[in-house]
Amino acid sequence: MIRLLSLALVVWLAALGPAEAHKVRLFAAAEGAVVSGYGYFSGGDRAQGVVVTAEAGGAMVYSGVSGDDGTFSFTATLRADHLIKLDAGDGHAASFTLRAAELPESLPGPAT
C-alpha cells in the first residue's frame, strides 16, 4: 500500500511540470517604426538586464539588453514579421512575433 501511494505521489509530482513562479513572458508593440516592449515574470517582476534579439526577413535586426525596468526598443527598418526573443538565463526564454501589418507601409519589404 505504501509503495502504491509513493508511486502515485511521484507520478503526480512529475505531471505538475515546471514551476510557474519564474516563467518569463514577452510583450512588444509598434508605434510607427519604433518597436518597444518588455519582459516580465509570471509574478509580475520585470526581466531586467536580459538579452533581447529580433530577426526579420531572415536576418538579425536587433540585439540588446533590457533596461532596469525590463524594457527595450529599436527602430524597424523592414516591413516584415519580427521574431523577438528574450533570454533571461537558466532556461527562462520567451518569444513574440510582431506582425508586419503593425509596421508602417512606408518601410521596405524583405529582400526576395
Short mmCIF file of N, CA, C and O in Angstrom, two decimals:
data_model
loop_
_atom_site.label_atom_id
_atom_site.label_comp_id
_atom_site.label_asym_id
_atom_site.label_seq_id
_atom_site.Cartn_x
_atom_site.Cartn_y
_atom_site.Cartn_z
N MET A 1 0.82 -1.19 0.00
CA MET A 1 0.00 0.00 0.00
C MET A 1 0.87 1.27 0.00
O MET A 1 0.58 2.21 -0.72
N ILE A 2 1.92 1.28 0.82
CA ILE A 2 2.81 2.44 0.89
C ILE A 2 3.53 2.62 -0.44
O ILE A 2 3.70 3.75 -0.91
N ARG A 3 3.95 1.51 -1.05
CA ARG A 3 4.61 1.60 -2.36
C ARG A 3 3.66 2.21 -3.40
O ARG A 3 4.07 3.04 -4.21
N LEU A 4 2.42 1.81 -3.37
CA LEU A 4 1.44 2.32 -4.32
C LEU A 4 1.22 3.81 -4.11
O LEU A 4 1.18 4.59 -5.06
N LEU A 5 1.11 4.25 -2.87
CA LEU A 5 0.95 5.67 -2.57
C LEU A 5 2.19 6.46 -2.97
O LEU A 5 2.09 7.57 -3.50
N SER A 6 3.36 5.91 -2.73
CA SER A 6 4.61 6.58 -3.11
C SER A 6 4.69 6.73 -4.63
O SER A 6 5.07 7.78 -5.14
N LEU A 7 4.34 5.68 -5.33
CA LEU A 7 4.36 5.73 -6.79
C LEU A 7 3.35 6.76 -7.30
O LEU A 7 3.66 7.55 -8.19
N ALA A 8 2.17 6.79 -6.71
CA ALA A 8 1.15 7.75 -7.12
C ALA A 8 1.64 9.18 -6.87
O ALA A 8 1.43 10.08 -7.69
N LEU A 9 2.33 9.42 -5.76
CA LEU A 9 2.86 10.74 -5.45
C LEU A 9 3.93 11.16 -6.46
O LEU A 9 3.93 12.29 -6.95
N VAL A 10 4.81 10.24 -6.81
CA VAL A 10 5.86 10.53 -7.79
C VAL A 10 5.24 10.87 -9.15
O VAL A 10 5.63 11.84 -9.80
N VAL A 11 4.26 10.11 -9.59
CA VAL A 11 3.60 10.36 -10.87
C VAL A 11 2.89 11.70 -10.84
O VAL A 11 2.97 12.49 -11.78
N TRP A 12 2.22 12.02 -9.75
CA TRP A 12 1.51 13.29 -9.62
C TRP A 12 2.48 14.46 -9.66
O TRP A 12 2.25 15.45 -10.35
N LEU A 13 3.60 14.38 -8.94
CA LEU A 13 4.59 15.46 -8.95
C LEU A 13 5.21 15.64 -10.33
O LEU A 13 5.46 16.76 -10.77
N ALA A 14 5.45 14.55 -11.04
CA ALA A 14 6.03 14.63 -12.38
C ALA A 14 5.05 15.30 -13.35
O ALA A 14 5.44 16.02 -14.25
N ALA A 15 3.77 15.07 -13.14
CA ALA A 15 2.75 15.64 -14.03
C ALA A 15 2.58 17.14 -13.82
O ALA A 15 2.07 17.84 -14.69
N LEU A 16 3.00 17.66 -12.69
CA LEU A 16 2.85 19.09 -12.43
C LEU A 16 3.68 19.95 -13.37
O LEU A 16 3.31 21.06 -13.68
N GLY A 17 4.81 19.44 -13.82
CA GLY A 17 5.67 20.20 -14.73
C GLY A 17 6.44 21.27 -13.99
O GLY A 17 6.43 21.34 -12.77
N PRO A 18 7.12 22.16 -14.75
CA PRO A 18 7.95 23.19 -14.12
C PRO A 18 7.10 24.22 -13.38
O PRO A 18 5.95 24.47 -13.72
N ALA A 19 7.70 24.80 -12.38
CA ALA A 19 7.01 25.81 -11.58
C ALA A 19 6.72 27.04 -12.42
O ALA A 19 7.52 27.44 -13.25
N GLU A 20 5.58 27.65 -12.21
CA GLU A 20 5.19 28.84 -12.93
C GLU A 20 5.79 30.11 -12.33
O GLU A 20 5.75 31.16 -12.94
N ALA A 21 6.35 30.04 -11.13
CA ALA A 21 6.78 31.24 -10.42
C ALA A 21 7.83 32.04 -11.19
O ALA A 21 7.91 33.25 -11.04
N HIS A 22 8.63 31.38 -12.01
CA HIS A 22 9.69 32.09 -12.71
C HIS A 22 9.54 32.06 -14.23
O HIS A 22 10.47 32.35 -14.94
N LYS A 23 8.35 31.74 -14.70
CA LYS A 23 8.12 31.71 -16.14
C LYS A 23 8.22 33.14 -16.68
O LYS A 23 7.64 34.06 -16.14
N VAL A 24 8.99 33.31 -17.75
CA VAL A 24 9.17 34.64 -18.32
C VAL A 24 8.27 34.81 -19.54
O VAL A 24 7.99 33.85 -20.26
N ARG A 25 7.78 36.02 -19.72
CA ARG A 25 6.90 36.33 -20.84
C ARG A 25 7.41 37.60 -21.52
O ARG A 25 8.20 38.35 -20.95
N LEU A 26 6.94 37.83 -22.72
CA LEU A 26 7.43 38.94 -23.53
C LEU A 26 6.26 39.61 -24.24
O LEU A 26 5.36 38.93 -24.74
N PHE A 27 6.29 40.93 -24.26
CA PHE A 27 5.28 41.70 -24.97
C PHE A 27 6.00 42.76 -25.80
O PHE A 27 6.98 43.35 -25.35
N ALA A 28 5.50 43.02 -27.00
CA ALA A 28 6.06 44.08 -27.86
C ALA A 28 4.94 44.68 -28.70
O ALA A 28 3.95 44.03 -29.00
N ALA A 29 5.15 45.93 -29.09
CA ALA A 29 4.20 46.64 -29.96
C ALA A 29 4.97 47.66 -30.77
O ALA A 29 6.10 48.02 -30.43
N ALA A 30 4.36 48.14 -31.85
CA ALA A 30 4.99 49.15 -32.70
C ALA A 30 4.19 50.43 -32.65
O ALA A 30 2.96 50.42 -32.68
N GLU A 31 4.91 51.53 -32.58
CA GLU A 31 4.32 52.85 -32.74
C GLU A 31 5.10 53.49 -33.87
O GLU A 31 6.25 53.90 -33.68
N GLY A 32 4.50 53.51 -35.04
CA GLY A 32 5.26 53.87 -36.23
C GLY A 32 6.27 52.76 -36.47
O GLY A 32 5.95 51.58 -36.40
N ALA A 33 7.52 53.14 -36.72
CA ALA A 33 8.57 52.15 -36.94
C ALA A 33 9.29 51.77 -35.65
O ALA A 33 10.15 50.89 -35.65
N VAL A 34 8.95 52.41 -34.54
CA VAL A 34 9.62 52.11 -33.27
C VAL A 34 8.93 50.93 -32.60
O VAL A 34 7.73 50.97 -32.30
N VAL A 35 9.70 49.88 -32.39
CA VAL A 35 9.22 48.67 -31.72
C VAL A 35 9.71 48.75 -30.28
O VAL A 35 10.90 48.95 -30.04
N SER A 36 8.80 48.61 -29.36
CA SER A 36 9.20 48.60 -27.95
C SER A 36 8.43 47.52 -27.22
O SER A 36 7.37 47.07 -27.67
N GLY A 37 8.98 47.10 -26.11
CA GLY A 37 8.33 46.05 -25.34
C GLY A 37 9.02 45.84 -24.02
O GLY A 37 9.90 46.62 -23.62
N TYR A 38 8.62 44.76 -23.37
CA TYR A 38 9.22 44.43 -22.09
C TYR A 38 9.05 42.94 -21.81
O TYR A 38 8.18 42.28 -22.34
N GLY A 39 9.93 42.46 -20.96
CA GLY A 39 9.85 41.09 -20.49
C GLY A 39 9.44 41.11 -19.03
O GLY A 39 9.80 42.04 -18.30
N TYR A 40 8.68 40.10 -18.62
CA TYR A 40 8.25 40.04 -17.23
C TYR A 40 8.06 38.59 -16.80
O TYR A 40 7.82 37.71 -17.63
N PHE A 41 8.18 38.37 -15.52
CA PHE A 41 7.98 37.05 -14.96
C PHE A 41 6.53 36.91 -14.52
O PHE A 41 5.84 37.90 -14.29
N SER A 42 6.07 35.66 -14.39
CA SER A 42 4.65 35.45 -14.09
C SER A 42 4.23 36.09 -12.77
O SER A 42 3.07 36.42 -12.60
N GLY A 43 5.16 36.35 -11.87
CA GLY A 43 4.84 37.04 -10.63
C GLY A 43 4.67 38.54 -10.79
O GLY A 43 4.26 39.23 -9.88
N GLY A 44 5.03 39.07 -11.99
CA GLY A 44 4.89 40.49 -12.27
C GLY A 44 6.19 41.25 -12.30
O GLY A 44 6.23 42.38 -12.80
N ASP A 45 7.28 40.69 -11.76
CA ASP A 45 8.57 41.37 -11.81
C ASP A 45 9.06 41.49 -13.24
O ASP A 45 8.91 40.56 -14.04
N ARG A 46 9.66 42.62 -13.57
CA ARG A 46 10.20 42.83 -14.91
C ARG A 46 11.53 42.09 -15.07
O ARG A 46 12.29 41.92 -14.12
N ALA A 47 11.80 41.64 -16.29
CA ALA A 47 13.04 40.93 -16.63
C ALA A 47 14.11 41.97 -16.96
O ALA A 47 14.19 42.46 -18.08
N GLN A 48 14.90 42.34 -15.98
CA GLN A 48 15.90 43.39 -16.11
C GLN A 48 17.24 42.84 -16.58
O GLN A 48 17.66 41.77 -16.15
N GLY A 49 17.90 43.58 -17.47
CA GLY A 49 19.25 43.22 -17.91
C GLY A 49 19.35 41.89 -18.62
O GLY A 49 20.35 41.19 -18.47
N VAL A 50 18.34 41.53 -19.38
CA VAL A 50 18.35 40.26 -20.10
C VAL A 50 18.55 40.51 -21.60
O VAL A 50 18.23 41.58 -22.11
N VAL A 51 19.06 39.53 -22.29
CA VAL A 51 19.34 39.64 -23.72
C VAL A 51 18.04 39.59 -24.52
O VAL A 51 17.20 38.71 -24.32
N VAL A 52 17.89 40.57 -25.42
CA VAL A 52 16.73 40.63 -26.31
C VAL A 52 17.27 40.71 -27.74
O VAL A 52 18.16 41.50 -28.03
N THR A 53 16.73 39.86 -28.63
CA THR A 53 17.13 39.89 -30.04
C THR A 53 15.87 39.93 -30.90
O THR A 53 14.79 39.56 -30.45
N ALA A 54 16.05 40.38 -32.15
CA ALA A 54 14.94 40.37 -33.10
C ALA A 54 15.47 39.98 -34.47
O ALA A 54 16.55 40.42 -34.88
N GLU A 55 14.70 39.16 -35.16
CA GLU A 55 15.01 38.74 -36.52
C GLU A 55 13.86 39.15 -37.43
O GLU A 55 12.70 39.06 -37.04
N ALA A 56 14.20 39.60 -38.63
CA ALA A 56 13.19 39.95 -39.63
C ALA A 56 13.77 39.70 -41.01
O ALA A 56 14.95 39.98 -41.24
N GLY A 57 12.97 39.17 -41.90
CA GLY A 57 13.44 38.93 -43.26
C GLY A 57 14.64 38.00 -43.30
O GLY A 57 15.48 38.10 -44.19
N GLY A 58 14.75 37.10 -42.33
CA GLY A 58 15.85 36.13 -42.31
C GLY A 58 17.16 36.67 -41.75
O GLY A 58 18.18 36.00 -41.84
N ALA A 59 17.15 37.87 -41.18
CA ALA A 59 18.39 38.45 -40.66
C ALA A 59 18.18 39.01 -39.25
O ALA A 59 17.06 39.41 -38.89
N MET A 60 19.24 39.03 -38.49
CA MET A 60 19.20 39.64 -37.16
C MET A 60 19.13 41.15 -37.35
O MET A 60 19.95 41.74 -38.04
N VAL A 61 18.11 41.79 -36.77
CA VAL A 61 17.94 43.23 -36.94
C VAL A 61 18.12 43.99 -35.63
O VAL A 61 18.19 45.22 -35.63
N TYR A 62 18.19 43.26 -34.51
CA TYR A 62 18.39 43.92 -33.23
C TYR A 62 18.96 42.94 -32.23
O TYR A 62 18.59 41.77 -32.19
N SER A 63 19.90 43.41 -31.43
CA SER A 63 20.42 42.66 -30.31
C SER A 63 20.74 43.67 -29.22
O SER A 63 21.44 44.66 -29.47
N GLY A 64 20.22 43.45 -28.04
CA GLY A 64 20.46 44.38 -26.95
C GLY A 64 20.11 43.75 -25.62
O GLY A 64 19.87 42.55 -25.51
N VAL A 65 20.09 44.59 -24.60
CA VAL A 65 19.80 44.15 -23.24
C VAL A 65 18.68 45.02 -22.70
O VAL A 65 18.67 46.24 -22.90
N SER A 66 17.73 44.39 -22.02
CA SER A 66 16.62 45.16 -21.44
C SER A 66 17.12 46.08 -20.34
O SER A 66 18.12 45.80 -19.68
N GLY A 67 16.41 47.18 -20.14
CA GLY A 67 16.80 48.17 -19.15
C GLY A 67 16.43 47.76 -17.73
O GLY A 67 15.91 46.67 -17.48
N ASP A 68 16.67 48.67 -16.80
CA ASP A 68 16.36 48.43 -15.40
C ASP A 68 14.88 48.20 -15.15
O ASP A 68 14.49 47.62 -14.15
N ASP A 69 14.05 48.68 -16.07
CA ASP A 69 12.61 48.47 -15.95
C ASP A 69 12.12 47.33 -16.85
O ASP A 69 10.93 47.14 -17.04
N GLY A 70 13.06 46.57 -17.43
CA GLY A 70 12.72 45.42 -18.26
C GLY A 70 12.34 45.76 -19.69
O GLY A 70 11.95 44.90 -20.45
N THR A 71 12.47 47.04 -20.07
CA THR A 71 12.03 47.46 -21.40
C THR A 71 13.16 47.43 -22.42
O THR A 71 14.34 47.45 -22.06
N PHE A 72 12.77 47.42 -23.69
CA PHE A 72 13.71 47.53 -24.81
C PHE A 72 12.99 48.27 -25.92
O PHE A 72 11.76 48.36 -25.94
N SER A 73 13.75 48.82 -26.86
CA SER A 73 13.15 49.40 -28.06
C SER A 73 14.18 49.48 -29.16
O SER A 73 15.38 49.55 -28.89
N PHE A 74 13.69 49.44 -30.39
CA PHE A 74 14.54 49.59 -31.56
C PHE A 74 13.66 50.08 -32.71
O PHE A 74 12.44 50.01 -32.64
N THR A 75 14.30 50.58 -33.75
CA THR A 75 13.58 51.07 -34.91
C THR A 75 13.61 50.02 -36.01
O THR A 75 14.70 49.59 -36.42
N ALA A 76 12.45 49.62 -36.46
CA ALA A 76 12.34 48.64 -37.53
C ALA A 76 12.73 49.30 -38.85
O ALA A 76 12.39 50.45 -39.11
N THR A 77 13.45 48.56 -39.68
CA THR A 77 13.84 49.07 -40.99
C THR A 77 13.20 48.26 -42.13
O THR A 77 13.37 48.60 -43.29
N LEU A 78 12.46 47.20 -41.76
CA LEU A 78 11.77 46.36 -42.74
C LEU A 78 10.32 46.19 -42.34
O LEU A 78 10.01 46.09 -41.15
N ARG A 79 9.44 46.14 -43.31
CA ARG A 79 8.04 45.79 -43.03
C ARG A 79 7.92 44.29 -43.24
O ARG A 79 7.58 43.78 -44.30
N ALA A 80 8.27 43.58 -42.19
CA ALA A 80 8.26 42.12 -42.19
C ALA A 80 7.94 41.67 -40.77
O ALA A 80 8.09 42.44 -39.82
N ASP A 81 7.50 40.43 -40.64
CA ASP A 81 7.30 39.88 -39.31
C ASP A 81 8.63 39.94 -38.56
O ASP A 81 9.68 39.61 -39.12
N HIS A 82 8.59 40.36 -37.32
CA HIS A 82 9.77 40.41 -36.46
C HIS A 82 9.61 39.37 -35.35
O HIS A 82 8.65 39.44 -34.58
N LEU A 83 10.51 38.40 -35.30
CA LEU A 83 10.53 37.41 -34.23
C LEU A 83 11.45 37.95 -33.15
O LEU A 83 12.66 38.05 -33.33
N ILE A 84 10.86 38.34 -32.03
CA ILE A 84 11.60 38.93 -30.92
C ILE A 84 11.77 37.85 -29.86
O ILE A 84 10.82 37.16 -29.50
N LYS A 85 13.00 37.70 -29.37
CA LYS A 85 13.30 36.68 -28.37
C LYS A 85 13.95 37.32 -27.15
O LYS A 85 14.73 38.26 -27.28
N LEU A 86 13.63 36.77 -26.01
CA LEU A 86 14.19 37.23 -24.75
C LEU A 86 14.80 36.01 -24.06
O LEU A 86 14.17 34.95 -24.00
N ASP A 87 16.03 36.15 -23.57
CA ASP A 87 16.70 35.06 -22.86
C ASP A 87 17.09 35.56 -21.48
O ASP A 87 18.01 36.36 -21.33
N ALA A 88 16.38 35.08 -20.45
CA ALA A 88 16.63 35.51 -19.08
C ALA A 88 17.57 34.55 -18.34
O ALA A 88 17.77 34.68 -17.15
N GLY A 89 18.16 33.59 -19.05
CA GLY A 89 19.08 32.64 -18.44
C GLY A 89 18.36 31.52 -17.70
O GLY A 89 17.14 31.55 -17.51
N ASP A 90 19.12 30.54 -17.28
CA ASP A 90 18.59 29.38 -16.55
C ASP A 90 17.39 28.73 -17.25
O ASP A 90 16.46 28.25 -16.59
N GLY A 91 17.38 28.77 -18.58
CA GLY A 91 16.31 28.14 -19.34
C GLY A 91 15.05 28.98 -19.45
O GLY A 91 14.06 28.54 -20.02
N HIS A 92 15.06 30.20 -18.91
CA HIS A 92 13.90 31.07 -18.99
C HIS A 92 13.99 31.89 -20.28
O HIS A 92 14.85 32.75 -20.40
N ALA A 93 13.12 31.59 -21.22
CA ALA A 93 13.14 32.28 -22.50
C ALA A 93 11.70 32.48 -22.99
O ALA A 93 10.80 31.74 -22.59
N ALA A 94 11.53 33.50 -23.81
CA ALA A 94 10.21 33.78 -24.37
C ALA A 94 10.40 34.35 -25.77
O ALA A 94 11.47 34.88 -26.09
N SER A 95 9.36 34.26 -26.58
CA SER A 95 9.41 34.87 -27.91
C SER A 95 8.06 35.51 -28.21
O SER A 95 7.04 35.16 -27.62
N PHE A 96 8.10 36.45 -29.14
CA PHE A 96 6.90 37.19 -29.53
C PHE A 96 7.07 37.56 -30.99
O PHE A 96 8.14 38.01 -31.41
N THR A 97 6.03 37.37 -31.78
CA THR A 97 6.08 37.76 -33.19
C THR A 97 5.28 39.04 -33.38
O THR A 97 4.08 39.07 -33.14
N LEU A 98 5.98 40.07 -33.80
CA LEU A 98 5.34 41.33 -34.17
C LEU A 98 5.06 41.24 -35.66
O LEU A 98 5.98 41.09 -36.47
N ARG A 99 3.80 41.29 -36.05
CA ARG A 99 3.41 41.11 -37.45
C ARG A 99 3.75 42.33 -38.30
O ARG A 99 3.68 43.47 -37.84
N ALA A 100 4.09 42.09 -39.55
CA ALA A 100 4.44 43.15 -40.49
C ALA A 100 3.32 44.18 -40.60
O ALA A 100 3.58 45.38 -40.76
N ALA A 101 2.08 43.74 -40.49
CA ALA A 101 0.93 44.64 -40.63
C ALA A 101 0.91 45.72 -39.54
O ALA A 101 0.25 46.74 -39.71
N GLU A 102 1.64 45.52 -38.46
CA GLU A 102 1.69 46.51 -37.38
C GLU A 102 2.73 47.60 -37.65
O GLU A 102 2.82 48.56 -36.89
N LEU A 103 3.50 47.45 -38.72
CA LEU A 103 4.55 48.41 -39.07
C LEU A 103 4.10 49.29 -40.23
O LEU A 103 3.23 48.89 -41.01
N PRO A 104 4.70 50.46 -40.38
CA PRO A 104 4.27 51.38 -41.44
C PRO A 104 4.44 50.79 -42.83
O PRO A 104 5.42 50.10 -43.12
N GLU A 105 3.50 51.09 -43.71
CA GLU A 105 3.57 50.64 -45.10
C GLU A 105 4.73 51.28 -45.84
O GLU A 105 5.16 50.78 -46.88
N SER A 106 5.25 52.38 -45.32
CA SER A 106 6.36 53.08 -45.98
C SER A 106 7.69 52.33 -45.85
O SER A 106 8.62 52.62 -46.61
N LEU A 107 7.78 51.37 -44.93
CA LEU A 107 9.02 50.60 -44.80
C LEU A 107 9.14 49.61 -45.95
O LEU A 107 8.14 49.06 -46.41
N PRO A 108 10.37 49.35 -46.42
CA PRO A 108 10.53 48.37 -47.49
C PRO A 108 10.27 46.96 -46.97
O PRO A 108 10.46 46.68 -45.79
N GLY A 109 9.82 46.11 -47.87
CA GLY A 109 9.63 44.70 -47.52
C GLY A 109 10.97 43.99 -47.53
O GLY A 109 11.98 44.55 -47.96
N PRO A 110 11.01 42.75 -47.06
CA PRO A 110 12.26 41.99 -47.06
C PRO A 110 12.71 41.70 -48.48
O PRO A 110 11.90 41.61 -49.40
N ALA A 111 14.02 41.56 -48.65
CA ALA A 111 14.58 41.22 -49.96
C ALA A 111 14.08 39.84 -50.37
O ALA A 111 13.90 38.96 -49.55
N THR A 112 13.84 39.67 -51.67
CA THR A 112 13.36 38.38 -52.15
C THR A 112 14.51 37.57 -52.69
O THR A 112 15.53 38.08 -53.07
#
